[in-house]
PDB file of C-alpha atoms in Angstrom:
ATOM      1  CA  MET L 834      37.884  81.628 -38.077  1.00 52.00           C
ATOM      2  CA  PRO L 835      39.960  79.121 -36.108  1.00 55.00           C
ATOM      3  CA  ARG L 836      38.058  77.264 -33.403  1.00 87.00           C
ATOM      4  CA  ILE L 837      41.224  76.090 -31.688  1.00 93.00           C
ATOM      5  CA  ALA L 838      43.354  78.512 -29.678  1.00 97.00           C
ATOM      6  CA  ARG L 839      46.602  78.207 -27.764  1.00 97.00           C
ATOM      7  CA  ALA L 840      46.933  79.318 -24.156  1.00 98.00           C
ATOM      8  CA  PHE L 841      49.701  79.595 -21.577  1.00 98.00           C
ATOM      9  CA  TRP L 842      49.066  77.502 -18.447  1.00 98.00           C
ATOM     10  CA  LEU L 843      50.928  77.201 -15.195  1.00 97.00           C
ATOM     11  CA  ARG L 844      51.093  73.403 -14.911  1.00 96.00           C
ATOM     12  CA  ALA L 845      52.560  73.570 -11.379  1.00 95.00           C
ATOM     13  CA  PRO L 846      54.501  76.251  -9.487  1.00 95.00           C
ATOM     14  CA  GLY L 847      57.540  77.132 -11.577  1.00 94.00           C
ATOM     15  CA  GLU L 848      56.433  75.096 -14.623  1.00 96.00           C
ATOM     16  CA  GLY L 849      54.556  76.595 -17.576  1.00 96.00           C
ATOM     17  CA  GLU L 850      53.327  75.127 -20.853  1.00 97.00           C
ATOM     18  CA  ILE L 851      51.356  75.991 -23.986  1.00 98.00           C
ATOM     19  CA  ARG L 852      48.063  74.107 -24.314  1.00 98.00           C
ATOM     20  CA  THR L 853      45.491  73.964 -27.073  1.00 96.00           C
ATOM     21  CA  VAL L 854      41.941  74.899 -26.096  1.00 95.00           C
ATOM     22  CA  GLU L 855      38.699  74.543 -28.020  1.00 94.00           C
ATOM     23  CA  LEU L 856      36.776  77.769 -28.479  1.00 96.00           C
ATOM     24  CA  PRO L 857      32.989  77.970 -28.271  1.00 94.00           C
ATOM     25  CA  ARG L 858      31.133  79.813 -30.986  1.00 93.00           C
ATOM     26  CA  PRO L 859      30.277  83.308 -29.758  1.00 95.00           C
ATOM     27  CA  GLY L 860      26.666  83.922 -28.818  1.00 94.00           C
ATOM     28  CA  PRO L 861      24.682  87.039 -29.779  1.00 93.00           C
ATOM     29  CA  ASP L 862      26.137  89.090 -26.916  1.00 95.00           C
ATOM     30  CA  GLU L 863      29.684  87.714 -27.108  1.00 98.00           C
ATOM     31  CA  VAL L 864      32.832  88.511 -29.073  1.00 98.00           C
ATOM     32  CA  LEU L 865      35.655  86.454 -30.532  1.00 97.00           C
ATOM     33  CA  VAL L 866      38.941  88.287 -30.013  1.00 98.00           C
ATOM     34  CA  ARG L 867      42.273  87.602 -31.722  1.00 97.00           C
ATOM     35  CA  THR L 868      45.078  88.628 -29.377  1.00 98.00           C
ATOM     36  CA  LEU L 869      47.635  91.123 -30.678  1.00 98.00           C
ATOM     37  CA  CYS L 870      49.733  91.389 -27.520  1.00 98.00           C
ATOM     38  CA  SER L 871      49.545  90.751 -23.801  1.00 98.00           C
ATOM     39  CA  GLY L 872      51.563  91.915 -20.846  1.00 96.00           C
ATOM     40  CA  VAL L 873      53.185  90.089 -17.949  1.00 93.00           C
ATOM     41  CA  SER L 874      52.700  91.987 -14.709  1.00 81.00           C
ATOM     42  CA  ARG L 875      56.031  91.090 -13.126  1.00 77.00           C
ATOM     43  CA  GLY L 876      54.888  91.483  -9.528  1.00 76.00           C
ATOM     44  CA  THR L 877      51.591  89.592  -9.321  1.00 83.00           C
ATOM     45  CA  GLU L 878      52.079  87.152 -12.182  1.00 90.00           C
ATOM     46  CA  THR L 879      55.527  86.022 -11.110  1.00 88.00           C
ATOM     47  CA  LEU L 880      54.211  85.569  -7.559  1.00 87.00           C
ATOM     48  CA  VAL L 881      51.479  83.319  -8.998  1.00 94.00           C
ATOM     49  CA  PHE L 882      54.097  81.515 -11.098  1.00 94.00           C
ATOM     50  CA  ARG L 883      56.139  80.751  -7.986  1.00 92.00           C
ATOM     51  CA  GLY L 884      53.050  79.433  -6.169  1.00 92.00           C
ATOM     52  CA  GLY L 885      53.093  82.261  -3.634  1.00 88.00           C
ATOM     53  CA  VAL L 886      49.346  82.942  -3.368  1.00 91.00           C
ATOM     54  CA  PRO L 887      48.206  82.166   0.212  1.00 89.00           C
ATOM     55  CA  ARG L 888      45.369  79.658   0.476  1.00 91.00           C
ATOM     56  CA  SER L 889      43.299  82.290   2.295  1.00 89.00           C
ATOM     57  CA  GLN L 890      43.527  84.540  -0.810  1.00 88.00           C
ATOM     58  CA  TYR L 891      42.669  81.990  -3.515  1.00 92.00           C
ATOM     59  CA  ASP L 892      39.221  83.507  -4.124  1.00 91.00           C
ATOM     60  CA  THR L 893      40.333  87.128  -3.784  1.00 85.00           C
ATOM     61  CA  MET L 894      43.199  86.661  -6.230  1.00 87.00           C
ATOM     62  CA  ARG L 895      41.204  85.012  -9.007  1.00 91.00           C
ATOM     63  CA  ALA L 896      41.568  86.834 -12.319  1.00 91.00           C
ATOM     64  CA  PRO L 897      38.285  87.608 -14.141  1.00 92.00           C
ATOM     65  CA  PHE L 898      38.791  84.893 -16.791  1.00 96.00           C
ATOM     66  CA  GLN L 899      41.064  82.551 -14.893  1.00 96.00           C
ATOM     67  CA  ASP L 900      40.754  78.819 -15.575  1.00 96.00           C
ATOM     68  CA  GLY L 901      41.905  76.273 -13.013  1.00 96.00           C
ATOM     69  CA  ASP L 902      42.819  76.953  -9.408  1.00 95.00           C
ATOM     70  CA  PHE L 903      45.845  78.026  -7.381  1.00 96.00           C
ATOM     71  CA  PRO L 904      48.523  76.872  -7.050  1.00 95.00           C
ATOM     72  CA  GLY L 905      47.990  75.039 -10.384  1.00 95.00           C
ATOM     73  CA  PRO L 906      47.208  74.004 -12.985  1.00 97.00           C
ATOM     74  CA  VAL L 907      45.933  77.502 -13.655  1.00 97.00           C
ATOM     75  CA  LYS L 908      45.591  79.877 -16.601  1.00 97.00           C
ATOM     76  CA  TYR L 909      46.257  83.351 -15.211  1.00 97.00           C
ATOM     77  CA  GLY L 910      46.729  86.861 -16.575  1.00 94.00           C
ATOM     78  CA  TYR L 911      44.850  90.115 -17.102  1.00 93.00           C
ATOM     79  CA  LEU L 912      46.628  92.390 -19.607  1.00 95.00           C
ATOM     80  CA  ASN L 913      45.346  91.507 -23.077  1.00 98.00           C
ATOM     81  CA  VAL L 914      44.867  93.598 -26.218  1.00 98.00           C
ATOM     82  CA  GLY L 915      43.266  92.145 -29.328  1.00 98.00           C
ATOM     83  CA  VAL L 916      40.983  92.686 -32.310  1.00 98.00           C
ATOM     84  CA  VAL L 917      37.309  91.697 -32.345  1.00 98.00           C
ATOM     85  CA  GLU L 918      36.821  89.279 -35.244  1.00 97.00           C
ATOM     86  CA  GLU L 919      33.240  88.176 -34.499  1.00 96.00           C
ATOM     87  CA  GLY L 920      30.553  89.866 -32.465  1.00 96.00           C
ATOM     88  CA  PRO L 921      28.143  92.820 -32.411  1.00 96.00           C
ATOM     89  CA  ARG L 922      28.620  95.171 -35.359  1.00 95.00           C
ATOM     90  CA  PRO L 923      29.786  98.197 -33.286  1.00 95.00           C
ATOM     91  CA  LEU L 924      32.757  96.163 -32.020  1.00 97.00           C
ATOM     92  CA  LEU L 925      33.745  94.346 -35.219  1.00 97.00           C
ATOM     93  CA  GLY L 926      37.318  95.202 -36.175  1.00 97.00           C
ATOM     94  CA  ARG L 927      37.866  97.283 -33.028  1.00 97.00           C
ATOM     95  CA  THR L 928      41.024  97.013 -30.977  1.00 98.00           C
ATOM     96  CA  VAL L 929      39.991  96.193 -27.423  1.00 98.00           C
ATOM     97  CA  PHE L 930      41.481  95.669 -23.973  1.00 97.00           C
ATOM     98  CA  CYS L 931      40.343  92.745 -21.844  1.00 96.00           C
ATOM     99  CA  LEU L 932      41.335  91.287 -18.467  1.00 94.00           C
ATOM    100  CA  TYR L 933      42.135  87.962 -20.137  1.00 97.00           C
ATOM    101  CA  PRO L 934      45.113  85.594 -19.738  1.00 97.00           C
ATOM    102  CA  HIS L 935      47.759  84.852 -22.375  1.00 98.00           C
ATOM    103  CA  GLN L 936      45.846  83.133 -25.206  1.00 98.00           C
ATOM    104  CA  THR L 937      45.828  83.493 -28.978  1.00 98.00           C
ATOM    105  CA  HIS L 938      42.020  83.753 -29.348  1.00 97.00           C
ATOM    106  CA  TYR L 939      39.187  83.869 -26.817  1.00 98.00           C
ATOM    107  CA  VAL L 940      35.421  84.312 -26.513  1.00 97.00           C
ATOM    108  CA  VAL L 941      34.014  86.600 -23.802  1.00 98.00           C
ATOM    109  CA  PRO L 942      30.853  88.647 -23.189  1.00 97.00           C
ATOM    110  CA  ALA L 943      30.858  91.808 -25.278  1.00 97.00           C
ATOM    111  CA  ASP L 944      30.704  93.965 -22.157  1.00 94.00           C
ATOM    112  CA  ALA L 945      33.978  92.416 -20.923  1.00 95.00           C
ATOM    113  CA  VAL L 946      36.023  94.232 -23.576  1.00 96.00           C
ATOM    114  CA  THR L 947      36.815  97.951 -23.667  1.00 95.00           C
ATOM    115  CA  PRO L 948      37.573  99.636 -26.996  1.00 96.00           C
ATOM    116  CA  VAL L 949      41.040 101.153 -27.110  1.00 97.00           C
ATOM    117  CA  PRO L 950      40.889 104.820 -28.185  1.00 96.00           C
ATOM    118  CA  ASP L 951      42.165 105.431 -31.701  1.00 95.00           C
ATOM    119  CA  HIS L 952      44.922 107.671 -30.352  1.00 95.00           C
ATOM    120  CA  VAL L 953      46.360 104.896 -28.134  1.00 97.00           C
ATOM    121  CA  PRO L 954      48.658 102.374 -29.884  1.00 97.00           C
ATOM    122  CA  ALA L 955      47.693  98.751 -29.246  1.00 96.00           C
ATOM    123  CA  PRO L 956      51.171  97.754 -27.966  1.00 96.00           C
ATOM    124  CA  ARG L 957      50.968 100.459 -25.277  1.00 97.00           C
ATOM    125  CA  ALA L 958      47.401  99.542 -24.319  1.00 97.00           C
ATOM    126  CA  VAL L 959      48.646  96.381 -22.536  1.00 97.00           C
ATOM    127  CA  LEU L 960      49.474  98.782 -19.683  1.00 97.00           C
ATOM    128  CA  ALA L 961      45.795  99.637 -19.165  1.00 96.00           C
ATOM    129  CA  GLY L 962      45.322  97.294 -16.197  1.00 93.00           C
ATOM    130  CA  THR L 963      48.397  98.660 -14.442  1.00 93.00           C
ATOM    131  CA  VAL L 964      47.534 102.302 -15.081  1.00 96.00           C
ATOM    132  CA  GLU L 965      44.009 101.537 -13.830  1.00 96.00           C
ATOM    133  CA  THR L 966      45.592 100.332 -10.559  1.00 94.00           C
ATOM    134  CA  ALA L 967      47.559 103.585 -10.437  1.00 96.00           C
ATOM    135  CA  VAL L 968      44.407 105.648 -11.058  1.00 97.00           C
ATOM    136  CA  ASN L 969      42.704 103.929  -8.125  1.00 96.00           C
ATOM    137  CA  ALA L 970      45.758 104.499  -5.926  1.00 96.00           C
ATOM    138  CA  VAL L 971      45.789 108.217  -6.754  1.00 97.00           C
ATOM    139  CA  TRP L 972      42.069 108.409  -6.003  1.00 96.00           C
ATOM    140  CA  ASP L 973      42.793 106.758  -2.640  1.00 96.00           C
ATOM    141  CA  ALA L 974      45.770 109.028  -1.946  1.00 96.00           C
ATOM    142  CA  ALA L 975      43.865 112.244  -2.766  1.00 95.00           C
ATOM    143  CA  PRO L 976      46.969 114.456  -3.168  1.00 96.00           C
ATOM    144  CA  LEU L 977      46.674 118.177  -2.614  1.00 95.00           C
ATOM    145  CA  LEU L 978      48.132 121.138  -4.440  1.00 95.00           C
ATOM    146  CA  GLY L 979      51.746 121.605  -3.352  1.00 95.00           C
ATOM    147  CA  ASP L 980      52.133 118.229  -1.621  1.00 97.00           C
ATOM    148  CA  ARG L 981      55.582 116.714  -1.077  1.00 98.00           C
ATOM    149  CA  ILE L 982      55.331 113.138  -2.296  1.00 98.00           C
ATOM    150  CA  ALA L 983      57.587 110.102  -2.581  1.00 98.00           C
ATOM    151  CA  VAL L 984      56.832 106.863  -4.404  1.00 98.00           C
ATOM    152  CA  VAL L 985      58.926 104.057  -2.928  1.00 98.00           C
ATOM    153  CA  GLY L 986      59.386 101.185  -5.370  1.00 96.00           C
ATOM    154  CA  ALA L 987      60.018 101.863  -9.059  1.00 95.00           C
ATOM    155  CA  GLY L 988      58.261  98.787 -10.369  1.00 91.00           C
ATOM    156  CA  MET L 989      55.476  98.767 -12.903  1.00 91.00           C
ATOM    157  CA  VAL L 990      52.790 100.071 -10.522  1.00 93.00           C
ATOM    158  CA  GLY L 991      55.062 102.487  -8.655  1.00 96.00           C
ATOM    159  CA  CYS L 992      56.264 104.095 -11.879  1.00 96.00           C
ATOM    160  CA  SER L 993      52.675 104.424 -13.133  1.00 96.00           C
ATOM    161  CA  VAL L 994      51.592 106.101  -9.895  1.00 97.00           C
ATOM    162  CA  ALA L 995      54.569 108.481  -9.995  1.00 97.00           C
ATOM    163  CA  ALA L 996      53.800 109.409 -13.609  1.00 97.00           C
ATOM    164  CA  LEU L 997      50.228 110.335 -12.645  1.00 97.00           C
ATOM    165  CA  LEU L 998      51.174 112.215  -9.476  1.00 97.00           C
ATOM    166  CA  ALA L 999      53.703 114.289 -11.422  1.00 94.00           C
ATOM    167  CA  ARG L1000      50.778 115.799 -13.354  1.00 93.00           C
ATOM    168  CA  PHE L1001      49.411 117.517 -10.228  1.00 93.00           C
ATOM    169  CA  PRO L1002      50.209 121.254  -9.952  1.00 93.00           C
ATOM    170  CA  ALA L1003      53.042 122.386  -7.694  1.00 95.00           C
ATOM    171  CA  VAL L1004      53.757 118.962  -6.214  1.00 96.00           C
ATOM    172  CA  ARG L1005      57.208 117.598  -5.456  1.00 97.00           C
ATOM    173  CA  VAL L1006      57.367 113.969  -6.633  1.00 97.00           C
ATOM    174  CA  GLN L1007      60.377 111.730  -6.177  1.00 98.00           C
ATOM    175  CA  LEU L1008      60.672 108.097  -7.264  1.00 98.00           C
ATOM    176  CA  VAL L1009      62.703 106.043  -4.771  1.00 98.00           C
ATOM    177  CA  ASP L1010      64.260 102.649  -5.478  1.00 98.00           C
ATOM    178  CA  ALA L1011      67.259 100.616  -4.342  1.00 96.00           C
ATOM    179  CA  ASP L1012      68.180  99.821  -7.956  1.00 95.00           C
ATOM    180  CA  PRO L1013      70.143 102.746  -9.466  1.00 96.00           C
ATOM    181  CA  ALA L1014      69.254 101.495 -12.959  1.00 93.00           C
ATOM    182  CA  ARG L1015      65.679 102.653 -12.338  1.00 95.00           C
ATOM    183  CA  ALA L1016      66.924 106.235 -12.568  1.00 97.00           C
ATOM    184  CA  ARG L1017      66.698 105.887 -16.357  1.00 95.00           C
ATOM    185  CA  ILE L1018      63.011 105.041 -16.107  1.00 95.00           C
ATOM    186  CA  ALA L1019      62.388 108.006 -13.809  1.00 96.00           C
ATOM    187  CA  GLU L1020      64.191 110.293 -16.250  1.00 96.00           C
ATOM    188  CA  ALA L1021      62.056 109.015 -19.135  1.00 95.00           C
ATOM    189  CA  LEU L1022      58.945 109.722 -17.053  1.00 94.00           C
ATOM    190  CA  GLY L1023      60.199 113.209 -16.192  1.00 94.00           C
ATOM    191  CA  ILE L1024      60.389 112.470 -12.449  1.00 96.00           C
ATOM    192  CA  GLY L1025      63.200 112.957  -9.937  1.00 96.00           C
ATOM    193  CA  PHE L1026      64.916 109.804  -8.655  1.00 98.00           C
ATOM    194  CA  ALA L1027      66.733 108.912  -5.446  1.00 98.00           C
ATOM    195  CA  LEU L1028      68.216 105.879  -3.760  1.00 98.00           C
ATOM    196  CA  PRO L1029      66.488 105.180  -0.409  1.00 98.00           C
ATOM    197  CA  GLU L1030      69.274 106.743   1.656  1.00 98.00           C
ATOM    198  CA  ASP L1031      69.173 109.932  -0.425  1.00 98.00           C
ATOM    199  CA  ALA L1032      65.403 110.437  -0.634  1.00 98.00           C
ATOM    200  CA  LEU L1033      63.872 113.746   0.397  1.00 97.00           C
ATOM    201  CA  GLY L1034      61.921 113.598   3.669  1.00 96.00           C
ATOM    202  CA  GLU L1035      59.132 115.609   5.278  1.00 97.00           C
ATOM    203  CA  CYS L1036      56.646 114.118   2.818  1.00 98.00           C
ATOM    204  CA  ASP L1037      52.928 114.723   3.160  1.00 98.00           C
ATOM    205  CA  LEU L1038      52.279 111.514   1.276  1.00 98.00           C
ATOM    206  CA  VAL L1039      54.306 108.394   0.452  1.00 98.00           C
ATOM    207  CA  VAL L1040      53.059 105.669  -1.878  1.00 98.00           C
ATOM    208  CA  HIS L1041      54.756 102.373  -1.118  1.00 98.00           C
ATOM    209  CA  ALA L1042      55.041  99.801  -3.923  1.00 96.00           C
ATOM    210  CA  SER L1043      58.331  97.977  -3.363  1.00 94.00           C
ATOM    211  CA  ALA L1044      56.832  94.865  -1.694  1.00 90.00           C
ATOM    212  CA  THR L1045      59.745  94.844   0.787  1.00 93.00           C
ATOM    213  CA  GLU L1046      59.965  95.392   4.548  1.00 94.00           C
ATOM    214  CA  ASP L1047      62.849  97.810   4.076  1.00 95.00           C
ATOM    215  CA  GLY L1048      60.833  99.835   1.591  1.00 96.00           C
ATOM    216  CA  LEU L1049      57.872 100.120   3.934  1.00 96.00           C
ATOM    217  CA  ALA L1050      60.103 101.129   6.839  1.00 95.00           C
ATOM    218  CA  ARG L1051      61.763 103.794   4.685  1.00 97.00           C
ATOM    219  CA  ALA L1052      58.351 105.039   3.533  1.00 97.00           C
ATOM    220  CA  LEU L1053      57.401 105.715   7.169  1.00 96.00           C
ATOM    221  CA  GLU L1054      60.719 107.479   7.802  1.00 96.00           C
ATOM    222  CA  LEU L1055      60.115 109.836   4.875  1.00 98.00           C
ATOM    223  CA  LEU L1056      56.814 111.128   6.250  1.00 98.00           C
ATOM    224  CA  ALA L1057      56.270 114.490   7.869  1.00 97.00           C
ATOM    225  CA  PRO L1058      54.237 114.443  11.096  1.00 97.00           C
ATOM    226  CA  GLU L1059      50.649 113.311  10.429  1.00 97.00           C
ATOM    227  CA  GLY L1060      51.651 112.118   6.965  1.00 97.00           C
ATOM    228  CA  THR L1061      50.177 109.068   5.212  1.00 97.00           C
ATOM    229  CA  VAL L1062      51.625 105.990   3.551  1.00 97.00           C
ATOM    230  CA  ILE L1063      49.423 104.461   0.864  1.00 97.00           C
ATOM    231  CA  GLU L1064      50.378 100.767   0.804  1.00 96.00           C
ATOM    232  CA  LEU L1065      50.099  99.249  -2.671  1.00 94.00           C
ATOM    233  CA  SER L1066      52.412  96.264  -2.187  1.00 90.00           C
ATOM    234  CA  TRP L1067      50.951  92.778  -2.027  1.00 81.00           C
ATOM    235  CA  TYR L1068      53.171  90.330  -0.196  1.00 80.00           C
ATOM    236  CA  GLY L1069      51.429  87.060  -1.006  1.00 74.00           C
ATOM    237  CA  ASP L1070      52.250  84.466   1.646  1.00 74.00           C
ATOM    238  CA  ARG L1071      55.109  86.484   3.186  1.00 80.00           C
ATOM    239  CA  ARG L1072      54.835  88.045   6.664  1.00 85.00           C
ATOM    240  CA  VAL L1073      56.243  91.549   7.032  1.00 87.00           C
ATOM    241  CA  SER L1074      57.351  93.510  10.073  1.00 87.00           C
ATOM    242  CA  LEU L1075      56.112  97.069  10.452  1.00 86.00           C
ATOM    243  CA  PRO L1076      58.067  99.480  12.712  1.00 86.00           C
ATOM    244  CA  LEU L1077      55.264 100.849  14.862  1.00 88.00           C
ATOM    245  CA  GLY L1078      57.506 101.780  17.795  1.00 85.00           C
ATOM    246  CA  GLU L1079      59.794 104.790  18.187  1.00 84.00           C
ATOM    247  CA  SER L1080      58.031 107.901  16.871  1.00 87.00           C
ATOM    248  CA  PHE L1081      55.199 106.241  14.938  1.00 91.00           C
ATOM    249  CA  HIS L1082      52.537 107.238  17.467  1.00 93.00           C
ATOM    250  CA  SER L1083      53.950 110.581  18.546  1.00 93.00           C
ATOM    251  CA  ARG L1084      54.142 111.682  14.894  1.00 93.00           C
ATOM    252  CA  ARG L1085      50.586 110.380  14.302  1.00 95.00           C
ATOM    253  CA  LEU L1086      51.477 108.564  11.094  1.00 95.00           C
ATOM    254  CA  VAL L1087      48.932 106.714   8.944  1.00 95.00           C
ATOM    255  CA  VAL L1088      49.301 103.536   6.871  1.00 95.00           C
ATOM    256  CA  ARG L1089      46.357 102.928   4.539  1.00 95.00           C
ATOM    257  CA  SER L1090      45.904 100.129   2.016  1.00 93.00           C
ATOM    258  CA  SER L1091      44.887 100.566  -1.607  1.00 92.00           C
ATOM    259  CA  GLN L1092      43.707  97.737  -3.832  1.00 86.00           C
ATOM    260  CA  VAL L1093      42.302  97.749  -7.355  1.00 86.00           C
ATOM    261  CA  GLY L1094      39.603  95.142  -6.605  1.00 84.00           C
ATOM    262  CA  ALA L1095      37.172  97.907  -5.634  1.00 88.00           C
ATOM    263  CA  VAL L1096      36.773 101.478  -6.842  1.00 93.00           C
ATOM    264  CA  SER L1097      38.210 103.935  -4.315  1.00 94.00           C
ATOM    265  CA  PRO L1098      35.613 104.775  -1.625  1.00 92.00           C
ATOM    266  CA  ALA L1099      36.127 108.450  -2.421  1.00 89.00           C
ATOM    267  CA  LEU L1100      34.506 107.966  -5.846  1.00 94.00           C
ATOM    268  CA  ARG L1101      32.604 104.687  -5.549  1.00 93.00           C
ATOM    269  CA  ALA L1102      29.207 106.371  -5.638  1.00 93.00           C
ATOM    270  CA  ARG L1103      30.016 108.195  -8.884  1.00 94.00           C
ATOM    271  CA  ARG L1104      32.474 105.993 -10.819  1.00 94.00           C
ATOM    272  CA  THR L1105      32.211 102.425 -12.087  1.00 93.00           C
ATOM    273  CA  PHE L1106      34.951  99.948 -12.985  1.00 92.00           C
ATOM    274  CA  ALA L1107      34.296 100.831 -16.636  1.00 91.00           C
ATOM    275  CA  ASP L1108      34.743 104.539 -15.901  1.00 93.00           C
ATOM    276  CA  ARG L1109      38.057 103.858 -14.164  1.00 95.00           C
ATOM    277  CA  LEU L1110      39.389 101.724 -17.024  1.00 94.00           C
ATOM    278  CA  ALA L1111      38.307 104.363 -19.559  1.00 93.00           C
ATOM    279  CA  VAL L1112      40.333 106.961 -17.642  1.00 96.00           C
ATOM    280  CA  ALA L1113      43.376 104.672 -17.699  1.00 96.00           C
ATOM    281  CA  LEU L1114      43.111 104.041 -21.441  1.00 96.00           C
ATOM    282  CA  ASP L1115      42.747 107.739 -22.165  1.00 96.00           C
ATOM    283  CA  LEU L1116      45.867 108.487 -20.098  1.00 97.00           C
ATOM    284  CA  LEU L1117      47.825 106.009 -22.248  1.00 97.00           C
ATOM    285  CA  ALA L1118      47.692 108.458 -25.147  1.00 97.00           C
ATOM    286  CA  ASP L1119      50.856 109.888 -23.549  1.00 96.00           C
ATOM    287  CA  PRO L1120      53.943 108.194 -25.069  1.00 96.00           C
ATOM    288  CA  VAL L1121      55.804 108.664 -21.783  1.00 95.00           C
ATOM    289  CA  PHE L1122      54.277 105.349 -20.647  1.00 96.00           C
ATOM    290  CA  ASP L1123      56.314 103.468 -23.269  1.00 96.00           C
ATOM    291  CA  ALA L1124      59.168 103.616 -20.755  1.00 94.00           C
ATOM    292  CA  LEU L1125      57.331 101.019 -18.638  1.00 94.00           C
ATOM    293  CA  ILE L1126      57.584  98.336 -21.335  1.00 94.00           C
ATOM    294  CA  THR L1127      61.104  97.059 -20.858  1.00 90.00           C
ATOM    295  CA  GLY L1128      61.116  93.823 -22.848  1.00 91.00           C
ATOM    296  CA  GLU L1129      59.251  91.727 -25.376  1.00 95.00           C
ATOM    297  CA  SER L1130      59.050  88.035 -26.237  1.00 96.00           C
ATOM    298  CA  ALA L1131      57.082  85.769 -28.549  1.00 97.00           C
ATOM    299  CA  PHE L1132      54.056  83.933 -27.191  1.00 98.00           C
ATOM    300  CA  ASP L1133      55.649  80.539 -27.852  1.00 97.00           C
ATOM    301  CA  ASP L1134      58.571  81.501 -25.582  1.00 97.00           C
ATOM    302  CA  LEU L1135      56.399  82.086 -22.492  1.00 97.00           C
ATOM    303  CA  PRO L1136      57.261  78.722 -20.840  1.00 97.00           C
ATOM    304  CA  SER L1137      60.930  79.756 -20.793  1.00 96.00           C
ATOM    305  CA  VAL L1138      60.371  83.488 -20.227  1.00 95.00           C
ATOM    306  CA  LEU L1139      58.221  83.268 -17.068  1.00 94.00           C
ATOM    307  CA  PRO L1140      60.869  81.375 -15.033  1.00 94.00           C
ATOM    308  CA  ARG L1141      63.442  84.024 -15.975  1.00 94.00           C
ATOM    309  CA  LEU L1142      61.090  86.859 -14.969  1.00 92.00           C
ATOM    310  CA  ALA L1143      60.178  85.128 -11.702  1.00 90.00           C
ATOM    311  CA  GLY L1144      63.814  84.446 -10.868  1.00 88.00           C
ATOM    312  CA  GLY L1145      65.034  87.928 -11.743  1.00 85.00           C
ATOM    313  CA  ASP L1146      67.304  86.711 -14.545  1.00 87.00           C
ATOM    314  CA  LEU L1147      65.227  88.813 -16.931  1.00 86.00           C
ATOM    315  CA  PRO L1148      64.737  92.245 -15.313  1.00 80.00           C
ATOM    316  CA  ALA L1149      61.521  93.927 -16.379  1.00 81.00           C
ATOM    317  CA  LEU L1150      58.733  96.285 -15.479  1.00 87.00           C
ATOM    318  CA  CYS L1151      56.106  95.220 -18.008  1.00 90.00           C
ATOM    319  CA  HIS L1152      57.210  92.422 -20.338  1.00 94.00           C
ATOM    320  CA  ARG L1153      55.131  92.449 -23.521  1.00 97.00           C
ATOM    321  CA  ILE L1154      54.168  89.253 -25.331  1.00 98.00           C
ATOM    322  CA  ARG L1155      53.657  89.391 -29.093  1.00 97.00           C
ATOM    323  CA  TYR L1156      51.412  86.940 -30.923  1.00 97.00           C
ATOM    324  CA  PRO L1157      51.766  85.339 -34.355  1.00 90.00           C
ATOM    325  CA  GLU L1158      49.589  86.717 -37.156  1.00 79.00           C
ATOM    326  CA  GLY L1159      46.536  84.477 -37.344  1.00 59.00           C
ATOM    327  CA  GLY L1160      47.340  82.862 -33.997  1.00 54.00           C
ATOM    328  CA  GLY L1161      45.602  79.508 -34.538  1.00 51.00           C
ATOM    329  CA  ALA L1162      47.079  76.162 -33.559  1.00 42.00           C
TER     330      ALA L1162
END
């Protein structure tokens, strides 16, 4: 087994590089994982790449296996699928998901990896962290039978939430985005699509995931009286204006945050983080989620790919990173 791995590091905002790292030998309760593929979460990871994490959120925004500190140098990421090559016998040879950055091999505690179900292809399993966020958002939203729902923002998280909400009986779900090209994604997911100006109103529930002021304002406009916006967007160091005048109070509207860092209060007493991730992985048996992976690059190209993703030159929802066979330096 190689004891040297290669990892992607953000050297400074806007500048990435591949570094070699020395691996420790796994202890009795640890595993050595060889990465098969990882995913770039275009929203959060490109914000980190640009150096947009506010100083007040440095601790909150730390990834589970992050090395270094914001704004850099830092090794950041959390969508990793690999094969256990050393470790406890029940995990040997298993394909696993881990909240680990982009690195060819790594050693983590055995309880930090989650086996990928046999019926879920490894390349699709990189979406597990995003679908887990969507699961938590749906738990927070608590939709009801027959609800009229809009999801504003057809990014990676918004599309995942819409795909889950569409499974509820008798609901009306519409995916709303300013980019007409996202209509193809909505069609692949089996969900109706609308540009913001054409979206259906009188919604009982709106999930906002566009990370824009205009999107949040439109989300409030789409609500029926006493409706709720579930706010999933994270704006980093940007200030946003919220239109709380006009009819906001008379219509008794609600804006409520949702964040994956804690299990939804509605289920916190009965569900663990592991339970939530297991639900997400099981949901990924559905091939409809393949529509969320909109590009792929080699690991060695990450230093040139991340600037293009962050700058919008390379449009993507989830951009998958493939790793060389063997993966050692």
